[in-house]
Coordinates of C-alpha atoms in Angstrom, one line a residue:
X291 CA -34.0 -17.9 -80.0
X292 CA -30.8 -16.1 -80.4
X293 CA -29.6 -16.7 -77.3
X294 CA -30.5 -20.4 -77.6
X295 CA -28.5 -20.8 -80.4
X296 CA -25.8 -19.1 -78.6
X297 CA -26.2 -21.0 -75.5
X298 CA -25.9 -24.5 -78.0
X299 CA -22.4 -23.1 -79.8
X300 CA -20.8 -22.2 -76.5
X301 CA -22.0 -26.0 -75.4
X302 CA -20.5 -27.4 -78.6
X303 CA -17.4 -25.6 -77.7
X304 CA -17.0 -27.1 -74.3
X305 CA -17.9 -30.7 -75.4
X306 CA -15.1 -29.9 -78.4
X307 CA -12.8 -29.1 -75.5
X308 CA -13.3 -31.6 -73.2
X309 CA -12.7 -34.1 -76.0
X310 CA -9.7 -32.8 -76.8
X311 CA -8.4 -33.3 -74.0
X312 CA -9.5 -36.6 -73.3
X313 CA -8.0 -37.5 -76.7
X314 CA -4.7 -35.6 -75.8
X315 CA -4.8 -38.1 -72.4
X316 CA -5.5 -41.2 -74.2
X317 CA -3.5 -41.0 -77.3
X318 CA -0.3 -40.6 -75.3
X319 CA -0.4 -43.9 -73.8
X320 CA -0.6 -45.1 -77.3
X321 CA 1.9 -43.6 -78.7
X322 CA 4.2 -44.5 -76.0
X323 CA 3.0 -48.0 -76.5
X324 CA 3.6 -48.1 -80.2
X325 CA 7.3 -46.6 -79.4
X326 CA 8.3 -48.5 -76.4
X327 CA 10.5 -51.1 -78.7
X328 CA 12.2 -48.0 -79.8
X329 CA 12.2 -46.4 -76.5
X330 CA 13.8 -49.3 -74.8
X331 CA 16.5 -49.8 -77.7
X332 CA 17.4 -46.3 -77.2
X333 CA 17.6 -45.9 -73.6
X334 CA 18.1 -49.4 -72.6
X335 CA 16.8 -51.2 -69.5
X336 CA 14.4 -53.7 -70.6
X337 CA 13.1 -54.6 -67.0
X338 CA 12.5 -50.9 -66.5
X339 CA 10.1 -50.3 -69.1
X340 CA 7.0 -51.5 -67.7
X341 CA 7.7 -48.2 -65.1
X342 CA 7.1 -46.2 -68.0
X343 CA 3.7 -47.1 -68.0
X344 CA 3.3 -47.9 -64.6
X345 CA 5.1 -44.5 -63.3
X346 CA 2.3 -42.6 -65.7
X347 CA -0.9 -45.1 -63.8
X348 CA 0.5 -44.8 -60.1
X349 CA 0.5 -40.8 -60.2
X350 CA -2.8 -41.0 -62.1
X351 CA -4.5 -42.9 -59.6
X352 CA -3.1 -41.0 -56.8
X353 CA -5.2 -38.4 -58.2
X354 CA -8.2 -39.4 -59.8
X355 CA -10.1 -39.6 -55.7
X356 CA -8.7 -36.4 -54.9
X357 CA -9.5 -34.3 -57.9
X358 CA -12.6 -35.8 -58.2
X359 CA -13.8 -35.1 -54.7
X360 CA -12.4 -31.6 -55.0
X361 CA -14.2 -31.0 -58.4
X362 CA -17.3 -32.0 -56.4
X363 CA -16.5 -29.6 -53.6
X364 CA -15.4 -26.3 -55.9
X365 CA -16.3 -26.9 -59.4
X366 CA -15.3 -29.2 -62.1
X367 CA -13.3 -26.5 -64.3
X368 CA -10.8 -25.1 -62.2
X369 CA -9.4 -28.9 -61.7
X370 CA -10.0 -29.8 -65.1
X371 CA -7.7 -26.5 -66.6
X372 CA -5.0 -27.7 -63.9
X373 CA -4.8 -30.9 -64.8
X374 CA -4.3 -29.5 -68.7
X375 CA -1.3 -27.8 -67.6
X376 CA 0.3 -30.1 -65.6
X377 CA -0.2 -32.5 -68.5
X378 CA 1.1 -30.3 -71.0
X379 CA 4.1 -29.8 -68.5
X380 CA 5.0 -33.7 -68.3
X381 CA 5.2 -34.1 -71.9
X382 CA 7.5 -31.4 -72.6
X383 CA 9.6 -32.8 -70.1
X384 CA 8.9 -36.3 -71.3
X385 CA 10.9 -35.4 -74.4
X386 CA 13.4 -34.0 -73.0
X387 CA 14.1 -37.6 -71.4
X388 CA 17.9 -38.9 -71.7
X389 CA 17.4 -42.2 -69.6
X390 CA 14.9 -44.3 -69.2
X391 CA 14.3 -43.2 -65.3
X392 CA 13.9 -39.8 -66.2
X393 CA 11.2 -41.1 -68.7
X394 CA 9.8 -42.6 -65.9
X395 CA 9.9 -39.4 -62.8
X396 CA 8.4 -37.3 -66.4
X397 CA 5.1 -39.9 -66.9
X398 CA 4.4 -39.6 -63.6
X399 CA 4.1 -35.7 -63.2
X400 CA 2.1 -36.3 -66.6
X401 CA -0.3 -38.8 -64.8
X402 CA -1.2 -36.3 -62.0
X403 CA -2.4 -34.3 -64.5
X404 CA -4.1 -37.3 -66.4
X405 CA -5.6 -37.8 -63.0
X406 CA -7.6 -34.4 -63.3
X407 CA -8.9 -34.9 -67.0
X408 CA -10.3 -38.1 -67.8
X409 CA -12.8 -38.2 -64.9
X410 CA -13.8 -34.8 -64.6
X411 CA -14.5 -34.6 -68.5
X412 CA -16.7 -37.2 -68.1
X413 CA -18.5 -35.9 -65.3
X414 CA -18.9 -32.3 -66.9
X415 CA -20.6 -34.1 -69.6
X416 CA -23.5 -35.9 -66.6
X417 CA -23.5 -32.4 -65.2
X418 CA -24.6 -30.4 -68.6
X419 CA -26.6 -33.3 -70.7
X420 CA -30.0 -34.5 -69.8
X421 CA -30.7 -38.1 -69.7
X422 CA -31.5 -38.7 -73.2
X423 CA -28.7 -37.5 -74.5
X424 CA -26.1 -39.1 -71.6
X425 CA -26.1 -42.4 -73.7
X426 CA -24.8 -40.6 -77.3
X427 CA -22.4 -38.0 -75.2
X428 CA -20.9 -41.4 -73.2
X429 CA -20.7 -43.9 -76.5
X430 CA -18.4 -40.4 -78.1
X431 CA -16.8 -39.8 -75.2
X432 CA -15.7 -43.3 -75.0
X433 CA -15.1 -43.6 -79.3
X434 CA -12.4 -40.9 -78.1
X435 CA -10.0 -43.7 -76.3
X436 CA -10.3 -45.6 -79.3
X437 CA -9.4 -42.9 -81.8
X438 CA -7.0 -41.4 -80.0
X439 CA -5.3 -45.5 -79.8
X440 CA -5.6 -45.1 -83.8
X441 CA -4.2 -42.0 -84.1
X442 CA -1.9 -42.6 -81.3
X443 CA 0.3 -45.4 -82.8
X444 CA 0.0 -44.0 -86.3
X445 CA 1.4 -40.4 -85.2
X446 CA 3.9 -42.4 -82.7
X447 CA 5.2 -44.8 -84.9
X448 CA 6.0 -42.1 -87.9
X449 CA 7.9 -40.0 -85.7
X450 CA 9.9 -43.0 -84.1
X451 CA 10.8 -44.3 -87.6
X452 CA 11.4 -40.9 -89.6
X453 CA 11.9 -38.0 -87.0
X454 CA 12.7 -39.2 -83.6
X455 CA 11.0 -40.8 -80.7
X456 CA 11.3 -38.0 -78.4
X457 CA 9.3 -35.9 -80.5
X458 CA 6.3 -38.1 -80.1
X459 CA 5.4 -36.3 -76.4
X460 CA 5.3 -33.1 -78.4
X461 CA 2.2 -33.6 -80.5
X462 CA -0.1 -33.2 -77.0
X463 CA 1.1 -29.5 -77.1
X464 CA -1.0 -28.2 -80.0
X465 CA -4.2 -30.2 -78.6
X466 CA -3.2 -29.4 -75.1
X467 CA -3.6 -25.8 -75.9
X468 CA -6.9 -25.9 -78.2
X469 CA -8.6 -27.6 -75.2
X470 CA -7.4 -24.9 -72.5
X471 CA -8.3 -22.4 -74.5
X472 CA -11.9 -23.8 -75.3
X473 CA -12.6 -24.9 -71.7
X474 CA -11.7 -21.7 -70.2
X475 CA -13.3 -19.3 -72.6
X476 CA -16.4 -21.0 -72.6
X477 CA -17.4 -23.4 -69.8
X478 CA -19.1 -21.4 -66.8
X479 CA -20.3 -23.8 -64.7
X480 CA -22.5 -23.3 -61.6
X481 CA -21.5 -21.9 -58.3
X482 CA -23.6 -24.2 -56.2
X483 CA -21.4 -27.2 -54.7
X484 CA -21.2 -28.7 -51.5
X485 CA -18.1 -27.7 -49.3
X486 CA -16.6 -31.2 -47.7
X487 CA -13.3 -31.9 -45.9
X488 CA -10.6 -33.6 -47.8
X489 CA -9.7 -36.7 -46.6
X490 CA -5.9 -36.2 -46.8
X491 CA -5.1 -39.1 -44.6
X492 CA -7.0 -41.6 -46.4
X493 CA -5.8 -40.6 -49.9
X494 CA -2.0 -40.7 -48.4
X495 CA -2.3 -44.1 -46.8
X496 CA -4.2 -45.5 -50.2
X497 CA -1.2 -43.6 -52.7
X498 CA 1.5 -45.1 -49.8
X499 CA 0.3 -48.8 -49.9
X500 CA 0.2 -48.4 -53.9
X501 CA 3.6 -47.4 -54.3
X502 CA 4.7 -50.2 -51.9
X503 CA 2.6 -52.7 -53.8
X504 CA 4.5 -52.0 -57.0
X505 CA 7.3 -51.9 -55.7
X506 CA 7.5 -55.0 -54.1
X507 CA 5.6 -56.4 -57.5
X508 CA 8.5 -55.4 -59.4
X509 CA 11.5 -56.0 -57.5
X510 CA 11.1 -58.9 -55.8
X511 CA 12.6 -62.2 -57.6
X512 CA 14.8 -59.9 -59.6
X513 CA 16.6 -57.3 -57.1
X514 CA 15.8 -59.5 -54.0
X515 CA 14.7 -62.1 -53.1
X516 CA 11.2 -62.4 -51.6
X517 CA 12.0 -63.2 -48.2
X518 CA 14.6 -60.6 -48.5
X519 CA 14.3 -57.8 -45.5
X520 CA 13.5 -55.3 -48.5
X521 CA 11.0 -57.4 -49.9
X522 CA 9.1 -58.1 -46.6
X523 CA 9.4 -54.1 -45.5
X524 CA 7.8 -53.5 -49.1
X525 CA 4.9 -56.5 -48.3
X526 CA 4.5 -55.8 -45.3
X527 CA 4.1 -51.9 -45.8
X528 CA 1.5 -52.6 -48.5
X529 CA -0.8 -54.4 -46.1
X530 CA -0.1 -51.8 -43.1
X531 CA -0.8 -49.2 -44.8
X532 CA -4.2 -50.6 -46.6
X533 CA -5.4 -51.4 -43.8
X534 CA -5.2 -48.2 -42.1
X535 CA -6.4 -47.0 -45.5
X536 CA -9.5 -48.9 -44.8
X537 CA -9.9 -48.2 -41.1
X538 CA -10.0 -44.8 -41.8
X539 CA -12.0 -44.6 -44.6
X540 CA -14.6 -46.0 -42.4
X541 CA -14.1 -43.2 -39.6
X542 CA -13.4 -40.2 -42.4
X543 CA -16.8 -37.6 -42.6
X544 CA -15.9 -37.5 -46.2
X545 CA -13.9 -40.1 -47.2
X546 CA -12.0 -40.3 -50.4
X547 CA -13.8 -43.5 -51.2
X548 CA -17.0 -43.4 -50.1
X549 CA -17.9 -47.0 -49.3
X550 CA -21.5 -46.2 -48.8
X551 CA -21.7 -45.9 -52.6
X552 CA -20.3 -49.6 -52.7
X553 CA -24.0 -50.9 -51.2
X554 CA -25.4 -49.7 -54.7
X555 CA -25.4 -53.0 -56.2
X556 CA -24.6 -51.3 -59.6
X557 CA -22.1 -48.8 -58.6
X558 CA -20.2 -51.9 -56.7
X559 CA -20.2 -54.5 -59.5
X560 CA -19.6 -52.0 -62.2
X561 CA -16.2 -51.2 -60.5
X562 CA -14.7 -54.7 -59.9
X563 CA -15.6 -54.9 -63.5
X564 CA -13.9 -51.6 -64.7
X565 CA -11.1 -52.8 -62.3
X566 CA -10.4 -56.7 -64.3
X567 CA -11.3 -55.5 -67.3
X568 CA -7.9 -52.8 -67.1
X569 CA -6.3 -55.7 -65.8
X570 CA -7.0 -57.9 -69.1
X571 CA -6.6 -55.1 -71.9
X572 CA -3.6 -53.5 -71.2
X573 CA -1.6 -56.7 -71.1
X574 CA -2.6 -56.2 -75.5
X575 CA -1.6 -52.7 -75.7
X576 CA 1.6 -53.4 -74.0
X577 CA 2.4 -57.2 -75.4
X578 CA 1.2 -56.9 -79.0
X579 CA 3.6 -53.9 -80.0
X580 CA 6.3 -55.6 -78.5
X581 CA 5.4 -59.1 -80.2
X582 CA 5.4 -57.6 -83.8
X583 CA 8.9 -55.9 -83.2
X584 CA 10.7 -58.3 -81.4
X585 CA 9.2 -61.5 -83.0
X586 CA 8.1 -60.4 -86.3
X587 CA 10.8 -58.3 -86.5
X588 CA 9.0 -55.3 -87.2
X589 CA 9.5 -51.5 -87.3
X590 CA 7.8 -49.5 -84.6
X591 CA 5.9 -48.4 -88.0
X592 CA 4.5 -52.0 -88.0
X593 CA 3.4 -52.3 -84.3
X594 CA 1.3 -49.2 -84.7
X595 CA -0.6 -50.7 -87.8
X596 CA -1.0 -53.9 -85.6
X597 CA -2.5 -52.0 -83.0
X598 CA -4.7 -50.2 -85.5
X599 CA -7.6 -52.7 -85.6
X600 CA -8.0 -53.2 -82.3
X601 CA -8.7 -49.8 -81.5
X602 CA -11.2 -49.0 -84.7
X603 CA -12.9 -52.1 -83.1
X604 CA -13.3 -50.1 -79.6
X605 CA -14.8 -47.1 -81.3
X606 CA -17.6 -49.1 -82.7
X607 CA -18.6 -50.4 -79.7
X608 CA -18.0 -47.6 -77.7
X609 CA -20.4 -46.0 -79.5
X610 CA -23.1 -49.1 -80.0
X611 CA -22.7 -49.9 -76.0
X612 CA -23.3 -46.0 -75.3
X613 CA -26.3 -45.9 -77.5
X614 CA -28.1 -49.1 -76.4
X615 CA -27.3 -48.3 -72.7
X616 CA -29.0 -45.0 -73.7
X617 CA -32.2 -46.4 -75.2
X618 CA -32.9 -46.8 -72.1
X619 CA -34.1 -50.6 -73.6
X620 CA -31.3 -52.8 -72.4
X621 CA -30.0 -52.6 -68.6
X622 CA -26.0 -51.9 -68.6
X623 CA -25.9 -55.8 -67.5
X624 CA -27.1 -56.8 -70.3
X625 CA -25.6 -54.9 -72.6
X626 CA -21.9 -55.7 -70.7
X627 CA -22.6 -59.1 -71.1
X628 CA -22.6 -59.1 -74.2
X629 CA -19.3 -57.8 -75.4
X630 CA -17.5 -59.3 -72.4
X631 CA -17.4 -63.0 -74.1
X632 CA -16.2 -61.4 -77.8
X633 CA -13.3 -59.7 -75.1
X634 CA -12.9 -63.3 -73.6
X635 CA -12.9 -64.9 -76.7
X636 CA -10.0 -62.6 -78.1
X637 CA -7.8 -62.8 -75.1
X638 CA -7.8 -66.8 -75.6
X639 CA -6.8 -66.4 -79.1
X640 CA -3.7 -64.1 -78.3
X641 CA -2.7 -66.8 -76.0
X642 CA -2.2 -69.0 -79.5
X643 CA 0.3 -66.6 -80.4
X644 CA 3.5 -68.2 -82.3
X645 CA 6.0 -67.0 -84.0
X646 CA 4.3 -69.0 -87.0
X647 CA 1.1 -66.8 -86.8
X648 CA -0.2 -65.3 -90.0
X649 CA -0.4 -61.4 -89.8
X650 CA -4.2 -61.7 -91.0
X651 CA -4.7 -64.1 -87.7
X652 CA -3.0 -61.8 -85.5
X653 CA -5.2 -58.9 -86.9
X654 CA -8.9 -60.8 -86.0
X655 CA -7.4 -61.6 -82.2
X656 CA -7.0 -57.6 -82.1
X657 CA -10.1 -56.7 -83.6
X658 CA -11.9 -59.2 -80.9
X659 CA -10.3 -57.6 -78.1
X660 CA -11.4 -54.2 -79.1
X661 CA -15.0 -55.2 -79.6
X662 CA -15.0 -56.3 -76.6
X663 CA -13.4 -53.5 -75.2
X664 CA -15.1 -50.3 -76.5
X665 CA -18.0 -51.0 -74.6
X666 CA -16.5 -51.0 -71.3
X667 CA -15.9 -47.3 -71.9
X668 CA -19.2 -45.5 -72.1
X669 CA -21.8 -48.2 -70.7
X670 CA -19.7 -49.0 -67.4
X671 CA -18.7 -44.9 -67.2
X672 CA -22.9 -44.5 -67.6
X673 CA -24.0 -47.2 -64.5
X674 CA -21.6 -46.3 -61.9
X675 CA -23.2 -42.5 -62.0
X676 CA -26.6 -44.0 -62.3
X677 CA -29.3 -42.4 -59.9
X678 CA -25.9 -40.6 -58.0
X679 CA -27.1 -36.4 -57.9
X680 CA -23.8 -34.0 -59.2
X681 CA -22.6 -33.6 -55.5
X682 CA -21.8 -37.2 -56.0
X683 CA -20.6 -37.8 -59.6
X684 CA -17.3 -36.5 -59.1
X685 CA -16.2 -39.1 -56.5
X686 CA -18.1 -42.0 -57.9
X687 CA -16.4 -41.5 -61.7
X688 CA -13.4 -41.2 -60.2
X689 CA -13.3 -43.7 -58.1
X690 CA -14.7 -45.9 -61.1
X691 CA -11.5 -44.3 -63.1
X692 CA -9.0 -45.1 -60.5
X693 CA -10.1 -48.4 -59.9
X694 CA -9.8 -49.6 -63.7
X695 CA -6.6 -47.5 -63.2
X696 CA -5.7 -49.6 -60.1
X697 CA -6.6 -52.9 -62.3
X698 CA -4.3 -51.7 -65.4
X699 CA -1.4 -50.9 -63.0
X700 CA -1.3 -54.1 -61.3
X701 CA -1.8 -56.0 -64.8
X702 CA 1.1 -54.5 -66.3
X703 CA 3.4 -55.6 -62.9
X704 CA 2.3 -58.8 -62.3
X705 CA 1.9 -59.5 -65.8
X706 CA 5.5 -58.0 -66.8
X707 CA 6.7 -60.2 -64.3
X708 CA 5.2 -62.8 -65.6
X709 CA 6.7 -62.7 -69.7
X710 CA 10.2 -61.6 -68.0
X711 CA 10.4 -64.6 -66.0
X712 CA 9.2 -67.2 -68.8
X713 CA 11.3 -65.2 -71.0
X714 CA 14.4 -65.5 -69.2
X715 CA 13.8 -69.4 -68.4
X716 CA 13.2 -70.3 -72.2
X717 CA 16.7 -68.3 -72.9
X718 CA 18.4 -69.5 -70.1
X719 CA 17.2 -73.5 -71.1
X720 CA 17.9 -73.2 -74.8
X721 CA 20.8 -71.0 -75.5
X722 CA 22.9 -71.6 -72.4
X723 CA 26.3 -71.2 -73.0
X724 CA 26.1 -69.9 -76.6
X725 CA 24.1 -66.7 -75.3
X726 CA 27.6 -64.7 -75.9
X727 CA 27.7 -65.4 -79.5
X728 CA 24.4 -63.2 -79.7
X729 CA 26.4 -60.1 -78.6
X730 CA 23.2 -59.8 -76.0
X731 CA 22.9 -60.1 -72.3
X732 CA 20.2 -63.0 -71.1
X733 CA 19.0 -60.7 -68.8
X734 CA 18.7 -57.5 -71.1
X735 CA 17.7 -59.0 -74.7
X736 CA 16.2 -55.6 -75.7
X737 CA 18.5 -55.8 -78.9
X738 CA 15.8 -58.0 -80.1
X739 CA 13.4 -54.9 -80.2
X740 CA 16.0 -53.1 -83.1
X741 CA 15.7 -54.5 -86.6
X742 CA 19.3 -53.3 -87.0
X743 CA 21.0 -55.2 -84.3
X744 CA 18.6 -58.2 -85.0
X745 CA 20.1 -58.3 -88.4
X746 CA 23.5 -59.2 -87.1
X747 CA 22.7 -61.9 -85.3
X748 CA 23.0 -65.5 -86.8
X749 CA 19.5 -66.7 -87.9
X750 CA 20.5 -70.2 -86.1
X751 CA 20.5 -68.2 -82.5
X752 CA 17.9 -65.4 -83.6
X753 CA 15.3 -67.8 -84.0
X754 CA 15.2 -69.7 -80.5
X755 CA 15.6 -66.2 -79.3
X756 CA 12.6 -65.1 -81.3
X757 CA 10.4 -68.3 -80.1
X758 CA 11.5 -67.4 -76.4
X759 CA 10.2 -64.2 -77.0
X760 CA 6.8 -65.0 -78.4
X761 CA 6.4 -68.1 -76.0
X762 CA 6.7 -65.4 -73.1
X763 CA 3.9 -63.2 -74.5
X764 CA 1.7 -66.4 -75.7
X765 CA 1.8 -67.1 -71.9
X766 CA 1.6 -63.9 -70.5
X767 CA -2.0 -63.6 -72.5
X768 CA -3.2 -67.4 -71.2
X769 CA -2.8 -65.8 -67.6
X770 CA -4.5 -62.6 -68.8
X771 CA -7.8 -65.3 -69.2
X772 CA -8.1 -65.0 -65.2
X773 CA -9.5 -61.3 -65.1
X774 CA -11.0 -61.1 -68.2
X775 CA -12.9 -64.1 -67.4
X776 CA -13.7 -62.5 -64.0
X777 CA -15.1 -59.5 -65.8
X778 CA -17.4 -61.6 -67.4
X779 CA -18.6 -63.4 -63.7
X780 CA -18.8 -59.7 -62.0
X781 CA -20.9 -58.7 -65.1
X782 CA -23.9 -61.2 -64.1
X783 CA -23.5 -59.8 -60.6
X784 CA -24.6 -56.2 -61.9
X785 CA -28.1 -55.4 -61.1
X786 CA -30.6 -55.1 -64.0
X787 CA -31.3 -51.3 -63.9
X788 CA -31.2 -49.5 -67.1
X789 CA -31.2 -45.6 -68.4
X790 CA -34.2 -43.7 -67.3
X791 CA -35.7 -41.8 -70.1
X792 CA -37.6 -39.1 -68.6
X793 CA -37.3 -35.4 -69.4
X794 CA -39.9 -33.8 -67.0
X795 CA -38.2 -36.4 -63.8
X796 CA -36.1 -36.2 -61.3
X797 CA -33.1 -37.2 -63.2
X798 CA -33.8 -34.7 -66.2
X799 CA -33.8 -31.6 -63.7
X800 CA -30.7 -32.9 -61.7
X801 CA -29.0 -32.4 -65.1
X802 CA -30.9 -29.3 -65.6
X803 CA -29.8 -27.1 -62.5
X804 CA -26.1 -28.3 -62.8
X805 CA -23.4 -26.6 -64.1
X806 CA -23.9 -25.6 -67.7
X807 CA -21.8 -24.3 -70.1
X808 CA -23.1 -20.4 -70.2

């Protein structure tokens, strides 16, 4: 009885652990978020701060296969504490930053160690919980994202306003540690895991065509033209490279992306759903903060509050889709289905945006989007593991992580390209000639994003300049509709399986004789 007791503390510890540093992951990109209209005023470079975010994605994605394929191969914790450090490492050097290019080269060695957590921690938690207790562990597991989005731009947007905005990196450090210390004091896991070959190739062909994708995404229209050489060496690279990508992922013994897991119906639809739904959200947690500063004209304080509903919203459902997946009394479908039209419905609503809008108004689109969100966390995380043993779970979870990864990265570049452009035509069409008089470039209006410099320019030209502004993002969200209404059409595509309750099966003893916390 004693050591059962023991056994379920040491447990407790590891699940404590792992959340922490799933919360340390997640609540970074919101605090960056919540600061980036400080960030930007700072630093300057307006059309470089979608790399912030995109710099982070792009080195998180490069490893989410390879880490979880190795985790698979050698164990789950040695990756897990790597990732820790490396994470821990980025965001000291993160606020060290001086430009906004060091910002960037920073987020990325943060996101290779973002790579290692968020998809392992879930997996750990498949490997050591039995079935009937996969759907509550999920729905907290995915309740972390959206806690850590609360306390994110809370934390983030009192340092930016009273300390400093490179101190907001700092506040992983504490949690960073608690988690290390946790994990490797008390999670032994099990020495039994299948040896495979790394498919180095594939996973360098698939990180070079991503790179040139973004690239190309980002520069061209703006640095050169798109039937620049540049442009079409970028382009052209993209498709080169993916399709070697694909040709040898079809020849690879192990390949980093199995595509035999794609003829699970489930596992299949559940990805291209994971992948438009990142498309769709993180066009909110990027636009909205910027919106409230830069139209509303308020602190970085006041884009955190905005951001605050949205996320409480996520952790309800993350927690209601994880525990009616779990019943094992509604199939993931089903239960996807549902929260995919309130997510559809709250997109369409931001695309009403004016600068007229009523705080209150602006509040319900957010709380929409994160009810329809939260789900998307736990349930889709559950389905794409679904009947898939632990020598599996590490590759299919990642690859479910990097494609919704894959779908946020692209979001953010196409859509950033999107608001720039609009943004830029409304300036260029309504100010014109008296743009000088604004003490602001056309092409580099981040002065708007400072209440301080905003207050010196005349309300007759800070007005069109604040309707350009919230025209561009009002737009931006009306071509956000495409993927989340995709999400919605993939959704009926999913197969109807559901959570199999079964403590004496097959499944119960696959998460029996897996690695356990000791």
């Amino acid at each position: 009885m004693k050591s059962s007791s023991s056994n379920t503390n040491r447990l407790g510890y590891v699940v404590t652990g792992l959340l922490l540093g799933i919360l340390m992951a997640a609540m970074d990109n919101t605090i960056v978020a919540t600061a980036m209209g400080t960030i930007v005023a700072d630093l300057g470079g307006l059309d470089k701060f979608v790399w912030v975010t995109s710099a982070y994605m792009v080195a998180e994605m490069a490893g989410m296969p390879i880490f979880g394929k190795l985790s698979d191969m050698y164990g789950r914790k040695r990756f897990f504490i790597f990732g820790l450090i490396l994470f821990l490492l980025g965001s000291i050097l993160c606020g060290t930053a001086q430009t906004i290019v060091q910002l960037s080269i920073y987020r990325a060695i943060q996101g290779i160690g973002g790579g290692a957590l968020v998809p392992i921690a879930f997996t750990i938690v498949f490997d050591v919980f039995p079935p009937e207790k996969r759907g509550k562990m999920s729905g907290m597991f995915g309740a972390v994202f959206g806690l850590s989005s609360i306390f994110g731009p809370l934390l983030g947007a009192y340092i930016t306003d009273y300390i400093n905005w490179h101190w907001v990196f700092y506040v992983n450090i504490p949690l960073g540690l608690l988690a290390l210390l946790l994990v490797t004091l008390f999670y032994k896991e099990s020495l039994q895991h299948v040896r495979q070959k790394i498919d180095w190739w594939g996973a360098a062909t698939l990180v070079g065509a991503i790179v040139c994708l973004m690239f190309g995404l980002e520069l061209g229209g703006k640095q050169y033209a798109w039937d620049s050489a540049e442009m079409l060496g970028l382009l052209g690279g993209f498709i080169a490279l993916f399709a070697l990508f694909l040709y040898i992922e079809t020849k690879a013994k192990e390949p980093i992306i199995s595509f035999a897991m794609f003829r699970s119906r489930l596992f299949a639809m559940s990805n291209v759903v994971g992948l438009f739904y990142g498309a769709a959200f993180i066009v909110a947690t990027v636009y909205i903060p910027i919106y409230v500063q830069g139209v509303m004209g308020g602190s970085a304080t006041g884009s955190g509050l905005i951001l605050l509903p949205m996320m409480l919203g996520s952790v309800v459902t993350a927690q209601l889709g994880g525990f009616l997946a779990g019943s094992g009394k509604l199939s993931y479908r089903d239960v996807m289905l549902i929260f995919s039209v309130v997510f559809i419905a709250g997109v369409a609503l931001l695309a009403t945006l004016t600068p007229e809008t009523p705080r209150y108004l602006l509040t319900l689109y957010m709380v929409l989007v994160g009810l329809g969100t939260g789900a998307s966390f736990s349930v889709l995380g559950m389905a794409v593991m679904h009947k898939f043993e632990a020598a599996q779970r590490g590759s299919a979870n990642s690859t479910m992580a990097f494609l919704r990864s894959l779908g946020m990265t692209v979001g953010i570049t196409v859509f950033g390209i999107i608001q720039r452009n609009e943004f830029a035509s409304y300036l260029a069409g309504t100010l014109g000639a008296q743009a000088g008089q604004t003490g602001i470039s056309l092409e580099d209006p981040r002065a708007l994003l400072s209440p301080e410099t905003r207050s010196a320019i005349a309300p007759q030209l800070l007005q069109p300049i604040a309707q350009g502004l919230s025209s561009s993002i009002a737009q931006t969200f009306l071509w956000a509709l495409l993927p989340a209404v995709l999400t919605l059409v993939f959704i009926c595509c999913m197969s109807r399986e559901r959570m199999v309750l079964a403590p004496g099966g097959e499944q119960a003893k696959l998460g029996a004789r897996q690695p356990s916390a000791r």
